[in-house]
XYZ file of C-alpha atoms in Angstrom:
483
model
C 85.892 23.223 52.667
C 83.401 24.597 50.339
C 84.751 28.045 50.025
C 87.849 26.471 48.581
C 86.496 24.665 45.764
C 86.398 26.182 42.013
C 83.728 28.579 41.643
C 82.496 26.279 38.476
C 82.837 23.588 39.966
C 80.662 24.118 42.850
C 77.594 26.451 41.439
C 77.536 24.070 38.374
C 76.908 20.951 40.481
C 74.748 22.957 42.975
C 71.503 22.897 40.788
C 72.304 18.913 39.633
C 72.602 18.255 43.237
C 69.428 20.072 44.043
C 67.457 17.999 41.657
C 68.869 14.705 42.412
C 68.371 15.486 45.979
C 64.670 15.890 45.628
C 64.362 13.316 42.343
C 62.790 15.756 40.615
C 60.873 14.360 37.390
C 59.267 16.394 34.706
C 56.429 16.210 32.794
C 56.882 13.757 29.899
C 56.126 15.825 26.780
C 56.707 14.632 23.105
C 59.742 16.384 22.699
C 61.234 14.313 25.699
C 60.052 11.249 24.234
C 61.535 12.019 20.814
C 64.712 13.144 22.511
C 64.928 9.681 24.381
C 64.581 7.824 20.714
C 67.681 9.960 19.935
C 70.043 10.192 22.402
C 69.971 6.410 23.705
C 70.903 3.380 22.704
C 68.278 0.814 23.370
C 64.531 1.787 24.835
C 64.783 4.524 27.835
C 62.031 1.888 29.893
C 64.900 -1.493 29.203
C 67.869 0.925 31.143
C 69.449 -0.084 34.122
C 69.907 2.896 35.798
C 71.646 1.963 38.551
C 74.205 -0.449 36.841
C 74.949 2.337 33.699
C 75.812 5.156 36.358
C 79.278 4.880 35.813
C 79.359 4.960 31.944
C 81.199 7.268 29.892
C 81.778 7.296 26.550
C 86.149 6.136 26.017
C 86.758 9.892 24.544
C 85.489 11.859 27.073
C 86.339 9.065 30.016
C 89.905 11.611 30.710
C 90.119 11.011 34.120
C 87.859 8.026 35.428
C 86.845 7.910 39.283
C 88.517 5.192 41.841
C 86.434 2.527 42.051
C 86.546 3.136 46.293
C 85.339 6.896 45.437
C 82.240 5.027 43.021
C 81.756 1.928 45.906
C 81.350 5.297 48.433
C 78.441 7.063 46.370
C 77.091 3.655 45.324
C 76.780 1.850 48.625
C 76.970 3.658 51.244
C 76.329 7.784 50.502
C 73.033 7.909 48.392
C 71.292 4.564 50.631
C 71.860 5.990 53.954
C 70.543 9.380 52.633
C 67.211 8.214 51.389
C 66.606 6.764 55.036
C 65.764 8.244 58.641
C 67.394 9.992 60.333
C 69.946 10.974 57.808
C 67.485 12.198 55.226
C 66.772 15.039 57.356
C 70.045 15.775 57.206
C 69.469 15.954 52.893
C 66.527 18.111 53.520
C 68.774 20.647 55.261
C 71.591 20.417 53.122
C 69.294 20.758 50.185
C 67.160 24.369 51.930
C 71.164 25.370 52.046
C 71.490 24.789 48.526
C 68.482 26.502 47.213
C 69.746 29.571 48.948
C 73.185 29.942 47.739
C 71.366 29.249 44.216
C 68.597 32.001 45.275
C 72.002 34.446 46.355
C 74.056 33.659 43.233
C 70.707 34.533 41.190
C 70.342 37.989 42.615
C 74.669 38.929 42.793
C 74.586 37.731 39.085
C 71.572 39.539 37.786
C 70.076 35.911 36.796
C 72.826 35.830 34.190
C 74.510 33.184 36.328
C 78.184 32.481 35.944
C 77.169 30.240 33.374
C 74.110 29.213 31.236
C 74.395 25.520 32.793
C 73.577 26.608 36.177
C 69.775 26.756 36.242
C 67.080 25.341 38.560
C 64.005 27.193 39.402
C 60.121 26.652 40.030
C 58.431 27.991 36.879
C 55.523 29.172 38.174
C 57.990 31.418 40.299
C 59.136 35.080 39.933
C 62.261 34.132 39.742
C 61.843 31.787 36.379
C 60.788 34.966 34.459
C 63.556 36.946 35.558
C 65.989 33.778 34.184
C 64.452 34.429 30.861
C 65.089 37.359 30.508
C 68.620 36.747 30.400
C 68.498 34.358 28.033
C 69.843 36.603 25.345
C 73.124 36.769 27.346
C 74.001 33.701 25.806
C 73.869 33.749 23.035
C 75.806 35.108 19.866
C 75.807 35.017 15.585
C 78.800 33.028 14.609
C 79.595 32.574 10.578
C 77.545 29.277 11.046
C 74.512 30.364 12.971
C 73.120 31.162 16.214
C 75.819 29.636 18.922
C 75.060 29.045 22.878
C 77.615 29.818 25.164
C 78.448 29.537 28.643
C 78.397 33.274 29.117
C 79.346 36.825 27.343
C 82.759 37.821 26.710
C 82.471 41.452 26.554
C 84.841 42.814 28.106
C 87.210 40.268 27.229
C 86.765 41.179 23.540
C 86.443 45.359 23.573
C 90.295 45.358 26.144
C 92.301 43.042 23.191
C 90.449 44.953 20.644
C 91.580 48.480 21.977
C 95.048 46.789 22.879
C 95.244 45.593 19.351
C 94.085 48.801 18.149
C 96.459 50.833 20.176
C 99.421 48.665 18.909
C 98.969 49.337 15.593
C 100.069 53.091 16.538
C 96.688 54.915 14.283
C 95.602 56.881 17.035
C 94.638 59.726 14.949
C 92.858 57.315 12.329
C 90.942 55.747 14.731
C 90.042 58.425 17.524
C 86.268 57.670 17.415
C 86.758 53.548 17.916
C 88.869 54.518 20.679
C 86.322 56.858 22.335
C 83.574 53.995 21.948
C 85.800 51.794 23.547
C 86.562 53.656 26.394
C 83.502 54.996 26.999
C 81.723 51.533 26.680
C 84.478 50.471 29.540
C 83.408 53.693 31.554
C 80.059 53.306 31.727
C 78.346 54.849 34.836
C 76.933 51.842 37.030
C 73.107 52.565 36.482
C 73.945 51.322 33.310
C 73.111 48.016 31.655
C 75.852 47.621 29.723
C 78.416 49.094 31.916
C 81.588 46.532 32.528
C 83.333 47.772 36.202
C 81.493 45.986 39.194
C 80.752 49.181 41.365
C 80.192 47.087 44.486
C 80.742 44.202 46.656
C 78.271 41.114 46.747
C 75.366 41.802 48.562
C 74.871 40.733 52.427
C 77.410 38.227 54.135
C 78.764 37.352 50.588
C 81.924 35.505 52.759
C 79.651 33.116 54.471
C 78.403 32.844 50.630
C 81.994 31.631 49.332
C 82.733 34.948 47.033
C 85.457 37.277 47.264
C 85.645 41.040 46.543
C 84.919 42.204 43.323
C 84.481 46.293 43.943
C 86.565 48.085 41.091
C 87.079 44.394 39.081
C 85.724 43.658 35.397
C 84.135 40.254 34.519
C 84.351 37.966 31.774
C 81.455 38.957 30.585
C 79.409 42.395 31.640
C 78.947 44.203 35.121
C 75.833 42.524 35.702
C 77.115 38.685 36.159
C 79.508 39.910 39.086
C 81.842 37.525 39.282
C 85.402 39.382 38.877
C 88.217 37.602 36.567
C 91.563 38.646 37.716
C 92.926 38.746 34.529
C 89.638 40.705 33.025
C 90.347 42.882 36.052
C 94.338 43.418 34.551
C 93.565 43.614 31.154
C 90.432 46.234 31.836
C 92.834 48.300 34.353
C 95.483 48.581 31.128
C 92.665 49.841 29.155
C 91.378 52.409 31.203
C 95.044 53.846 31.767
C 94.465 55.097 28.118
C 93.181 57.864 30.159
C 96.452 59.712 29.696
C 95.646 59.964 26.068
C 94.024 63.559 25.262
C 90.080 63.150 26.212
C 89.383 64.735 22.698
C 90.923 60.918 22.015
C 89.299 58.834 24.400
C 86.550 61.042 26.278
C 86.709 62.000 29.965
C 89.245 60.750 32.656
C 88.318 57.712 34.851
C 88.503 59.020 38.453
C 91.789 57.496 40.377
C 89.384 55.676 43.418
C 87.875 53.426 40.567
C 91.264 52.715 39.584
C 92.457 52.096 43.046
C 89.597 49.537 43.366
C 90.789 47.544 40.745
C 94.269 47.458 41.891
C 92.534 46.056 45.453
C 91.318 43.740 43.875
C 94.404 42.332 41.977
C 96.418 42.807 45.210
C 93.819 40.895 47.197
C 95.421 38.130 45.799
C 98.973 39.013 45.906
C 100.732 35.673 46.935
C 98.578 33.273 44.489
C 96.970 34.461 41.020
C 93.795 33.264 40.085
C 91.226 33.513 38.303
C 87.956 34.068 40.063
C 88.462 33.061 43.686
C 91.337 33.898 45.404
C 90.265 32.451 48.968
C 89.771 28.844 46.639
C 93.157 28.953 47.071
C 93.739 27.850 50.849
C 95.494 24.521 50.853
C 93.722 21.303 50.552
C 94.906 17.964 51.448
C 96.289 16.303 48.010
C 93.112 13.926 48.915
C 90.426 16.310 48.208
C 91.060 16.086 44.487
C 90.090 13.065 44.336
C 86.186 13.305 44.956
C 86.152 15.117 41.159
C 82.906 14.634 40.237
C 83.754 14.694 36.411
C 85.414 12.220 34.218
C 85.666 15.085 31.843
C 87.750 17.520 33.284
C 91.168 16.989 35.307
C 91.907 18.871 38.755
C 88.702 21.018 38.576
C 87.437 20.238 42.568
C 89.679 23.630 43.360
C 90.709 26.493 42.384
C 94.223 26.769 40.314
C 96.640 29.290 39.977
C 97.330 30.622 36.367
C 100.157 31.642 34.413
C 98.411 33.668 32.519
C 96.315 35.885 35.007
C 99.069 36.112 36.653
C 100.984 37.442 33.737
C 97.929 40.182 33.027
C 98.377 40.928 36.637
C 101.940 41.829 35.935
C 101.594 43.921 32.907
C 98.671 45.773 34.212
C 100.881 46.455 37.552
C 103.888 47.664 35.942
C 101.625 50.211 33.782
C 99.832 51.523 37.015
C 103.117 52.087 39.554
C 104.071 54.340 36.079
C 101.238 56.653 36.151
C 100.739 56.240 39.746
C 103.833 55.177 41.702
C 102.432 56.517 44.984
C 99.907 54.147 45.551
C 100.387 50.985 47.470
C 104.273 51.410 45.685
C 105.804 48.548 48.416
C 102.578 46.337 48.055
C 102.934 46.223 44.073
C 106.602 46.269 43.979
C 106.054 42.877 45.969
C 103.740 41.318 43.957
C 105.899 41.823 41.155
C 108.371 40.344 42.564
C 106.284 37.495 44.123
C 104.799 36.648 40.404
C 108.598 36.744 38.998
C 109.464 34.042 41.330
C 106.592 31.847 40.353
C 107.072 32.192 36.711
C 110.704 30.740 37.412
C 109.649 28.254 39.920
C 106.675 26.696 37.798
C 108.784 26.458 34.407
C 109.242 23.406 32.728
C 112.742 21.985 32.238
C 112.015 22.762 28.330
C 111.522 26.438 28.985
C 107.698 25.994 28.378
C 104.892 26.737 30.977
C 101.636 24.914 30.677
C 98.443 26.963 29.805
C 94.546 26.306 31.375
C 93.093 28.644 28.939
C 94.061 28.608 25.753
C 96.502 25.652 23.962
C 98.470 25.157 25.284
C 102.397 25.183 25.529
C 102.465 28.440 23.236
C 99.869 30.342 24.599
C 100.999 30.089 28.057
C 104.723 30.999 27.434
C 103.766 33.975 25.406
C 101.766 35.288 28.475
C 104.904 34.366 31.026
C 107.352 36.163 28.742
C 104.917 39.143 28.388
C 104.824 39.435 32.320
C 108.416 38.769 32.929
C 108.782 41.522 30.062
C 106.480 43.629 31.853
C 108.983 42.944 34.800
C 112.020 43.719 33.618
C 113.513 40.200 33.247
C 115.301 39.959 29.495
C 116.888 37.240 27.695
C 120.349 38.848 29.124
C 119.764 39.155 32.735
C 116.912 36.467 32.776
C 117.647 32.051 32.761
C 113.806 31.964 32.058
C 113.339 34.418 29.482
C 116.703 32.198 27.328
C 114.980 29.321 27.532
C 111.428 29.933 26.925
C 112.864 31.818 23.635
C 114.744 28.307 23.059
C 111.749 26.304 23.578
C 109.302 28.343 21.080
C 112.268 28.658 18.450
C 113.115 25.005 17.938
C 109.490 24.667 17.164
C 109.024 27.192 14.166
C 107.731 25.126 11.351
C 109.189 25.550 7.698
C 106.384 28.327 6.687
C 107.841 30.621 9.308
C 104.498 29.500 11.603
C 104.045 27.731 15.022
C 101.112 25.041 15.433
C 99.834 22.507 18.484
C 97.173 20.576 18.802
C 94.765 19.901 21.838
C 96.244 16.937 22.669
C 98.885 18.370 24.655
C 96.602 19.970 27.296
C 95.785 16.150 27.933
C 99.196 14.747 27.263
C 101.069 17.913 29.423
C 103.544 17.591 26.402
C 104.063 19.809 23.219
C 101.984 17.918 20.791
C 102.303 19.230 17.259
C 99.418 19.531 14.766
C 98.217 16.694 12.223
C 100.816 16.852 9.508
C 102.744 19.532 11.327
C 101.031 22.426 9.734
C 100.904 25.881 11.370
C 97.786 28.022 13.171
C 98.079 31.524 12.663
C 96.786 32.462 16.728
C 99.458 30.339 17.462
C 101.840 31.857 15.074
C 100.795 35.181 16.185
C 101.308 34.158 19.993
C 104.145 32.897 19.779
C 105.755 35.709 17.592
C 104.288 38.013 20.011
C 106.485 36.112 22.772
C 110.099 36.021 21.310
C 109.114 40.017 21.023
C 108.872 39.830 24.713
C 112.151 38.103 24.627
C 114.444 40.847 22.737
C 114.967 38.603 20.102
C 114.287 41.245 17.675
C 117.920 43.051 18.831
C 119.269 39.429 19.014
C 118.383 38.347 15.590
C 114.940 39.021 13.569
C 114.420 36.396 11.046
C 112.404 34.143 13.251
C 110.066 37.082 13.576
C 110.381 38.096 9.988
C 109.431 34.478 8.718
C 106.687 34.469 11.025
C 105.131 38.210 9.918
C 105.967 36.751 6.495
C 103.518 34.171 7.173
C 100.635 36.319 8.599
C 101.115 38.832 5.869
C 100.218 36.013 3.245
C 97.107 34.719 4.929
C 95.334 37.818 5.860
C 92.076 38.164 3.409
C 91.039 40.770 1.295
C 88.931 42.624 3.633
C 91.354 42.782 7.049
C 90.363 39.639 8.391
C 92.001 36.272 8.761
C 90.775 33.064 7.896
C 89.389 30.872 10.828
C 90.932 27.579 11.788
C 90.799 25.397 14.844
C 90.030 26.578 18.162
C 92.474 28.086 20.494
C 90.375 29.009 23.525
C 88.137 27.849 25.825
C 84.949 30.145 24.803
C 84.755 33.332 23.452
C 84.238 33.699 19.391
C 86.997 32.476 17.778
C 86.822 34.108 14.379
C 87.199 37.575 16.731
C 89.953 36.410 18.523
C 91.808 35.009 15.505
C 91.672 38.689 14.456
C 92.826 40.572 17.690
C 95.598 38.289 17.989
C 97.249 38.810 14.775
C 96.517 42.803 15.659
């Protein structure tokens, strides 16, 4: 059952577990003691543990626990674990935990697939090597030093050259291309190199991780864990190897290539994005032991509309420039992906997106992969009314804006005084593109340039509003998008 929970999920909770198991307690320093003042609401030594467990502050409390799954962890789990015999069974469960924590450490280079997942003895090797990756997180945003949950390198450099290529300068910009591709080609001895040359180490099945040989990561190759869309969009990237090397530098051999497109096809019936064996079913009932009142549906692994879409596009731009590899296998997935953009649309012609907000973003990414398909607004049901939905929300500027709140709503919310957000105007312009509603008819699209035209700044950039996206910089995004 483990191997099919969400990668996040379980190597987040892995090192809370691991403390809780052994009720660790640390030194009490001033700092703690000053941070206890803060952050609570009446004196630390006055709290009733036990009876507070369940609190959760009414704007974060999104989807509360059933009081049978609280009465379980409450009564009858945590007592009975404390006592003989069954606390030898927490003393084996928790030497298991220590050493998928130990594997994930060494497979991720102690960057970790994210900065929350630390526990470690620090009079230990291992604590030393864990700071030494603390630079990993973090980045210089327009408002100071930021923390994040991990890099987003190779996110950032594939839209960047995408961008770039769109904007059809190639003989402008030949030396930002040749960085680009070079800093995607890097040979593995390399730091900074983004393709994962290799497998996890050992039994890395029995350690609930997939292949990742020939895949690209969120962030660099060093953290390991593969991102099937990261994969796509990295794949499209290096397929600029058709360009003249005087362009973008020396050819990527095909076997790398072929790697990544193993990877991709690995999980041909289901898209995800990091586990693909998360995806086995699961009794409906699993869901329910979400651990977090935070987050919705996060016990498992989810498919994607928009990996799935990268997947697409990246496939459709490899069977061109190499249509005799694995031709049946990729013409299938196609195919397969096609079906489940149709399937999973909503009766308003929207699809609902995990990774960015919400309702825009994720039908911009369908129509680019049914696009990338083939499917048109003439010979596609799917494509006609996703270019319905998006066009009945235009606003009067020409834009396209929705707030947050319909990621927890699962319905198109609009902005605070219906105003418009340029990534959204730019996603969503990008998607009636996908459409053909250029050859159809191009005001839409004209009103919405119009729009982007106006707001960019002086220097090339755009101004920053609210965020889109889960985590990578948003003032960088902002620009790539409207690229």
């Amino acid at each position: 059952m483990i191997s099919k929970m969400w990668c996040y999920f379980r190597l987040v909770y892995m090192p809370m577990s691991y403390l809780y198991g052994k009720r660790f307690v640390a030194l009490i320093s001033p700092l703690i003691l000053q941070l206890r003042e803060e952050l609570h609401t009446q004196p630390y030594n006055e709290i009733n543990w036990k009876k507070v467990r369940h609190h959760c502050v009414k704007e974060n409390l999104y989807f509360p626990h059933l009081l049978i799954e609280d009465l379980v962890w409450d009564s009858f789990t945590d007592p009975f674990l404390t006592r003989w015999p069954f606390n030898k069974l927490r003393k084996t469960a928790l030497e298991i935990t220590m050493k998928h924590i130990h594997y994930e450490d060494e497979n991720s280079r102690y960057i970790n697939i994210a900065c929350v997942e630390k526990v470690e003895d620090p009079y230990r090797d291992y604590f030393s090597k864990h700071l030494a990756r603390l630079p990993d997180y973090i980045w210089i945003g327009e408002d100071g030093i930021k923390m994040q949950t991990s890099g987003s390198h190779l996110w950032d450099t594939s839209l960047g050259l995408e961008a770039l290529l769109a904007c059809k300068l190639t003989d402008k910009i030949g030396p930002t291309l040749l960085k680009g591709h070079d800093y995607l080609n890097k040979s593995q001895v390399i730091y900074i190199s983004l393709q994962v040359r290799d497998n996890p180490s050992g039994d890395f099945r029995s350690m609930y991780r997939h292949i990742c040989k020939g895949s690209w990561t969120f962030s660099d190759r060093d953290q390991g864990w593969q991102a099937s869309d990261c994969t796509a969009e990295g794949l499209k990237c290096c397929l600029l190897s058709v360009m003249p090397p005087e362009i973008v530098g020396g050819k990527i051999e095909p076997k790398r290539l072929y790697d990544d497109i193993n990877v991709l096809l690995s999980s041909q019936v289901k898209m995800v994005a990091f586990q693909p064996e998360s995806l086995q079913e699961l009794p409906n009932g699993w869901r329910l032991l979400n651990a977090s009142e935070l987050f919705e549906d996060v016990f498992i692994e989810q498919q994607y509309v928009e990996c799935t879409a990268s997947a697409v596009d990246a496939l459709v731009l490899f069977k061109k420039l190499h249509s005799g590899h694995r031709k049946q296998e990729i013409a299938n997935f196609i195919r397969k992906a096609v079906q489940y953009f149709e399937d999973i649309q909503r009766p308003d012609g929207s699809w609902y997106g995990n990774w960015g907000i919400c309702f825009t973003y994720a039908t911009w990414l369908a129509l680019r992969g049914l696009a990338a398909a083939g499917k048109t607004y003439h010979n596609s049901l799917a494509v006609r009314k996703a270019a319905h939905f998006l066009l009945k929300l235009q606003r009067d500027d020409g834009g396209w804006g929705e707030s947050y709140l319909s990621c927890l709503a699962k319905k198109f919310t609009p902005l605070e005084g219906n105003r418009s957000n340029l990534v959204q105007a730019d996603w969503t312009l990008m998607g009636l593109i996908h459409s053909g509603l250029a050859e159809r008819d191009p005001t839409p699209l004209h009103r919405a340039a119009k729009l982007l035209i106006n707001y960019q700044n002086e220097n090339g950039d755009f101004p920053q509003q609210a965020g889109n996206c889960w985590s990578f910089p948003e003032d960088l995004y902002d620009t790539l998008s409207k690229l």
